[in-house]
Amino acid sequence: MELSGRRIWVVGASSGIGAALARELADRGARVAVSARRVSALQDVAAGRMAVVPVDITDAEAVRQAADRVVEELGGLDIVVLSAGYWKQLKDFDAESFQRHLDVNLSGMAHCLDAVIPRLRAAGAGVIVGIASVAGYRGLPGAEAYGATKAAQINLLEALRVRLRPDGIHVVTVCPGFVDTEMTDSNTFPMPFIISAPRAAQEIANGIERRATRVAFPWQMSWLARLAKLVPDNLWTRLLSRS
Ligand SMILES: NC(=O)c1ccc[n+]([C@@H]2O[C@H](COP(=O)([O-])OP(=O)(O)OC[C@H]3O[C@@H](n4cnc5c(N)ncnc54)[C@H](OP(=O)(O)O)[C@@H]3O)[C@@H](O)[C@H]2O)c1
């Protein structure tokens, strides 16, 4: 799929993977709109060559209005990238933090999907790119909330891929390993095979171009995560409770 000339909305584009991807897509000739809450950070990313549409994705009505504005600014919509996300390491299980993960990572994604699916359906074509994580593959202590929302995103995107296929809409599930962004800045644990946000953006843009179903990177982390899925539950519990 040629990205040049495509009208692309990147949600969660004020920093990190979303910001790098917005730049990468614009460099490949796409017409890009960027959204998140921080207006000045969005303007820096846009650098005068993208439409800036601030929104808090936890507010369903605000997301609907933002989608209207994006369509107006770009003259339509071909591709949506849902990169907004929240991560906090849990020292112990904490329902308040769990709720925040649900609000941003799950309800926020649902609000965006709700706003864009009818438009893509009406156009009879489109691509939805959801940024999940390899953290959604297995339960990891400290990431109970984040991992649960990422597992749910993987499941949600898989189900939507089937449902939306007859409408000509393709769904891409992106599962990054560690990427050097604001989100990982304060992590104190080891982050093997960590890559830069621009490198992650290239992987994702390449995945969209080849209409991939799942884009997982870097390959070392992707394979480790796949292997982890094969570990029996009891062994997984023993292995992780030792660390
Ligand atoms: N970094 C990694 O190692 C890694 C690995 C796997 C998956 N991921 C996933 O990749 C995605 C991007 O993360 P990142 O690493 O690029 O982190 P990041 O730099 O912290 O970016 C997160 C983005 O989400 C936006 N956001 C957060 N809450 C929002 C809200 N309520 N409404 C609208 N936008 C909101 C932030 O913008 P504002 O604060 O301006 O709203 C920011 O643009 C996330 O879904 C994350 O889970 C990251």
Tab-separated table of N, CA and C in Angstrom, residues 83-156:
chain	number	residue	atom	x	y	z
A	83	SER	N	-2.170	5.265	18.993
A	83	SER	CA	-0.917	5.061	19.736
A	83	SER	C	-0.978	5.612	21.155
A	84	ALA	N	-2.058	6.329	21.497
A	84	ALA	CA	-2.136	6.910	22.849
A	84	ALA	C	-2.113	5.798	23.883
A	85	GLY	N	-1.356	5.996	24.944
A	85	GLY	CA	-1.287	4.949	25.945
A	85	GLY	C	-0.810	5.456	27.288
A	86	TYR	N	-1.048	4.631	28.308
A	86	TYR	CA	-0.675	4.965	29.682
A	86	TYR	C	-0.028	3.745	30.323
A	87	TRP	N	1.073	3.988	31.037
A	87	TRP	CA	1.772	2.897	31.740
A	87	TRP	C	2.252	3.377	33.088
A	88	LYS	N	1.933	2.619	34.113
A	88	LYS	CA	2.508	2.875	35.425
A	88	LYS	C	2.781	1.523	36.066
A	89	GLN	N	4.012	1.381	36.567
A	89	GLN	CA	4.347	0.121	37.228
A	89	GLN	C	3.595	0.052	38.558
A	90	LEU	N	2.931	-1.068	38.808
A	90	LEU	CA	2.189	-1.211	40.064
A	90	LEU	C	3.094	-1.825	41.130
A	91	LYS	N	3.253	-1.088	42.243
A	91	LYS	CA	4.042	-1.644	43.372
A	91	LYS	C	3.237	-2.777	44.006
A	92	ASP	N	1.937	-2.556	44.060
A	92	ASP	CA	1.029	-3.611	44.511
A	92	ASP	C	-0.264	-3.391	43.749
A	93	PHE	N	-1.182	-4.355	43.820
A	93	PHE	CA	-2.406	-4.152	43.053
A	93	PHE	C	-3.138	-2.925	43.572
A	94	ASP	N	-3.614	-2.099	42.651
A	94	ASP	CA	-4.150	-0.785	43.027
A	94	ASP	C	-5.269	-0.457	42.029
A	95	ALA	N	-6.511	-0.461	42.529
A	95	ALA	CA	-7.667	-0.341	41.637
A	95	ALA	C	-7.728	1.019	40.934
A	96	GLU	N	-7.207	2.059	41.602
A	96	GLU	CA	-7.263	3.406	41.004
A	96	GLU	C	-6.363	3.461	39.756
A	97	SER	N	-5.149	2.920	39.898
A	97	SER	CA	-4.227	2.893	38.764
A	97	SER	C	-4.769	1.961	37.665
A	98	PHE	N	-5.371	0.862	38.094
A	98	PHE	CA	-5.971	-0.071	37.136
A	98	PHE	C	-7.018	0.665	36.294
A	99	GLN	N	-7.844	1.468	36.957
A	99	GLN	CA	-8.901	2.200	36.263
A	99	GLN	C	-8.320	3.183	35.243
A	100	ARG	N	-7.211	3.843	35.610
A	100	ARG	CA	-6.591	4.810	34.688
A	100	ARG	C	-6.102	4.094	33.413
A	101	HIS	N	-5.513	2.909	33.600
A	101	HIS	CA	-5.092	2.124	32.431
A	101	HIS	C	-6.301	1.772	31.559
A	102	LEU	N	-7.391	1.377	32.223
A	102	LEU	CA	-8.604	1.034	31.456
A	102	LEU	C	-9.117	2.261	30.695
A	103	ASP	N	-9.144	3.411	31.384
A	103	ASP	CA	-9.707	4.630	30.782
A	103	ASP	C	-8.945	5.035	29.515
A	104	VAL	N	-7.624	5.032	29.603
A	104	VAL	CA	-6.829	5.503	28.448
A	104	VAL	C	-6.673	4.382	27.422
A	105	ASN	N	-6.159	3.235	27.870
A	105	ASN	CA	-5.753	2.202	26.905
A	105	ASN	C	-6.941	1.461	26.276
A	106	LEU	N	-7.998	1.290	27.057
A	106	LEU	CA	-9.123	0.519	26.509
A	106	LEU	C	-10.308	1.398	26.118
A	107	SER	N	-10.844	2.166	27.100
A	107	SER	CA	-11.984	3.018	26.739
A	107	SER	C	-11.540	4.053	25.707
A	108	GLY	N	-10.340	4.601	25.893
A	108	GLY	CA	-9.832	5.604	24.942
A	108	GLY	C	-9.762	5.021	23.539
A	109	MET	N	-9.224	3.803	23.432
A	109	MET	CA	-9.152	3.165	22.113
A	109	MET	C	-10.571	2.930	21.565
A	110	ALA	N	-11.484	2.501	22.441
A	110	ALA	CA	-12.862	2.244	21.994
A	110	ALA	C	-13.523	3.532	21.492
A	111	HIS	N	-13.279	4.656	22.182
A	111	HIS	CA	-13.862	5.927	21.729
A	111	HIS	C	-13.349	6.282	20.319
A	112	CYS	N	-12.069	6.059	20.104
A	112	CYS	CA	-11.495	6.374	18.785
A	112	CYS	C	-12.085	5.450	17.714
A	113	LEU	N	-12.178	4.169	18.045
A	113	LEU	CA	-12.741	3.214	17.075
A	113	LEU	C	-14.180	3.595	16.729
A	114	ASP	N	-14.927	3.959	17.751
A	114	ASP	CA	-16.329	4.327	17.566
A	114	ASP	C	-16.469	5.529	16.623
A	115	ALA	N	-15.503	6.439	16.729
A	115	ALA	CA	-15.564	7.658	15.907
A	115	ALA	C	-15.136	7.408	14.466
A	116	VAL	N	-14.240	6.431	14.248
A	116	VAL	CA	-13.701	6.279	12.885
A	116	VAL	C	-14.338	5.143	12.068
A	117	ILE	N	-14.804	4.093	12.746
A	117	ILE	CA	-15.316	2.940	11.980
A	117	ILE	C	-16.449	3.329	11.017
A	118	PRO	N	-17.450	4.107	11.464
A	118	PRO	CA	-18.530	4.442	10.518
A	118	PRO	C	-18.027	5.196	9.289
A	119	ARG	N	-17.011	6.045	9.486
A	119	ARG	CA	-16.478	6.819	8.345
A	119	ARG	C	-15.756	5.904	7.363
A	120	LEU	N	-14.934	4.989	7.903
A	120	LEU	CA	-14.188	4.081	7.020
A	120	LEU	C	-15.158	3.138	6.314
A	121	ARG	N	-16.188	2.710	7.056
A	121	ARG	CA	-17.221	1.836	6.459
A	121	ARG	C	-17.895	2.541	5.292
A	122	ALA	N	-18.242	3.802	5.515
A	122	ALA	CA	-18.942	4.563	4.477
A	122	ALA	C	-18.041	4.702	3.244
A	123	ALA	N	-16.739	4.808	3.472
A	123	ALA	CA	-15.801	4.937	2.350
A	123	ALA	C	-15.533	3.586	1.688
A	124	GLY	N	-15.866	2.498	2.413
A	124	GLY	CA	-15.656	1.153	1.856
A	124	GLY	C	-14.201	0.725	1.845
A	125	ALA	N	-13.362	1.442	2.622
A	125	ALA	CA	-11.935	1.110	2.667
A	125	ALA	C	-11.298	1.823	3.846
A	126	GLY	N	-10.162	1.313	4.266
A	126	GLY	CA	-9.429	1.994	5.333
A	126	GLY	C	-8.550	1.029	6.099
A	127	VAL	N	-7.666	1.605	6.904
A	127	VAL	CA	-6.770	0.796	7.740
A	127	VAL	C	-6.803	1.359	9.158
A	128	ILE	N	-6.952	0.456	10.121
A	128	ILE	CA	-6.881	0.832	11.536
A	128	ILE	C	-5.631	0.172	12.111
A	129	VAL	N	-4.770	0.992	12.691
A	129	VAL	CA	-3.522	0.478	13.260
A	129	VAL	C	-3.568	0.694	14.769
A	130	GLY	N	-3.565	-0.383	15.520
A	130	GLY	CA	-3.615	-0.269	16.984
A	130	GLY	C	-2.270	-0.627	17.580
A	131	ILE	N	-1.758	0.261	18.449
A	131	ILE	CA	-0.459	-0.025	19.074
A	131	ILE	C	-0.715	-0.712	20.411
A	132	ALA	N	-0.535	-2.040	20.422
A	132	ALA	CA	-0.675	-2.828	21.653
A	132	ALA	C	0.725	-2.999	22.240
A	133	SER	N	1.112	-4.212	22.600
A	133	SER	CA	2.452	-4.428	23.171
A	133	SER	C	2.698	-5.918	23.343
A	134	VAL	N	3.979	-6.316	23.329
A	134	VAL	CA	4.294	-7.702	23.682
A	134	VAL	C	3.959	-7.961	25.159
A	135	ALA	N	3.777	-6.883	25.933
A	135	ALA	CA	3.380	-7.032	27.351
A	135	ALA	C	1.991	-7.651	27.478
A	136	GLY	N	1.259	-7.722	26.360
A	136	GLY	CA	-0.062	-8.329	26.386
A	136	GLY	C	-0.030	-9.838	26.185
A	137	TYR	N	1.170	-10.407	25.951
A	137	TYR	CA	1.248	-11.837	25.636
A	137	TYR	C	1.148	-12.724	26.878
A	138	ARG	N	1.802	-12.305	27.987
A	138	ARG	CA	1.786	-13.085	29.233
A	138	ARG	C	1.655	-12.134	30.416
A	139	GLY	N	1.178	-12.643	31.546
A	139	GLY	CA	1.044	-11.820	32.748
A	139	GLY	C	2.397	-11.557	33.395
A	140	LEU	N	2.701	-10.267	33.595
A	140	LEU	CA	3.984	-9.888	34.178
A	140	LEU	C	3.749	-9.114	35.474
A	141	PRO	N	4.383	-9.535	36.586
A	141	PRO	CA	4.178	-8.826	37.849
A	141	PRO	C	4.626	-7.372	37.739
A	142	GLY	N	3.826	-6.448	38.248
A	142	GLY	CA	4.116	-5.015	38.129
A	142	GLY	C	3.370	-4.412	36.957
A	143	ALA	N	3.018	-5.271	35.965
A	143	ALA	CA	2.318	-4.780	34.771
A	143	ALA	C	0.917	-5.384	34.698
A	144	GLU	N	0.340	-5.676	35.873
A	144	GLU	CA	-0.990	-6.312	35.867
A	144	GLU	C	-2.005	-5.465	35.114
A	145	ALA	N	-1.990	-4.154	35.363
A	145	ALA	CA	-2.977	-3.267	34.740
A	145	ALA	C	-2.624	-3.021	33.269
A	146	TYR	N	-1.377	-2.613	33.040
A	146	TYR	CA	-0.942	-2.323	31.667
A	146	TYR	C	-1.077	-3.568	30.789
A	147	GLY	N	-0.542	-4.692	31.284
A	147	GLY	CA	-0.567	-5.931	30.497
A	147	GLY	C	-1.981	-6.390	30.194
A	148	ALA	N	-2.868	-6.230	31.184
A	148	ALA	CA	-4.261	-6.653	30.962
A	148	ALA	C	-4.895	-5.811	29.858
A	149	THR	N	-4.608	-4.501	29.833
A	149	THR	CA	-5.208	-3.658	28.781
A	149	THR	C	-4.571	-3.974	27.423
A	150	LYS	N	-3.287	-4.319	27.428
A	150	LYS	CA	-2.624	-4.626	26.148
A	150	LYS	C	-3.110	-5.979	25.603
A	151	ALA	N	-3.329	-6.942	26.506
A	151	ALA	CA	-3.903	-8.237	26.069
A	151	ALA	C	-5.300	-8.002	25.500
A	152	ALA	N	-6.055	-7.136	26.160
A	152	ALA	CA	-7.415	-6.846	25.693
A	152	ALA	C	-7.374	-6.143	24.333
A	153	GLN	N	-6.405	-5.247	24.147
A	153	GLN	CA	-6.292	-4.568	22.840
A	153	GLN	C	-5.998	-5.583	21.735
A	154	ILE	N	-5.092	-6.538	22.019
A	154	ILE	CA	-4.738	-7.544	20.999
A	154	ILE	C	-5.995	-8.335	20.616
A	155	ASN	N	-6.769	-8.714	21.624
A	155	ASN	CA	-8.000	-9.484	21.394
A	155	ASN	C	-9.023	-8.646	20.622
A	156	LEU	N	-9.199	-7.408	21.063
A	156	LEU	CA	-10.158	-6.490	20.423
A	156	LEU	C	-9.805	-6.267	18.946
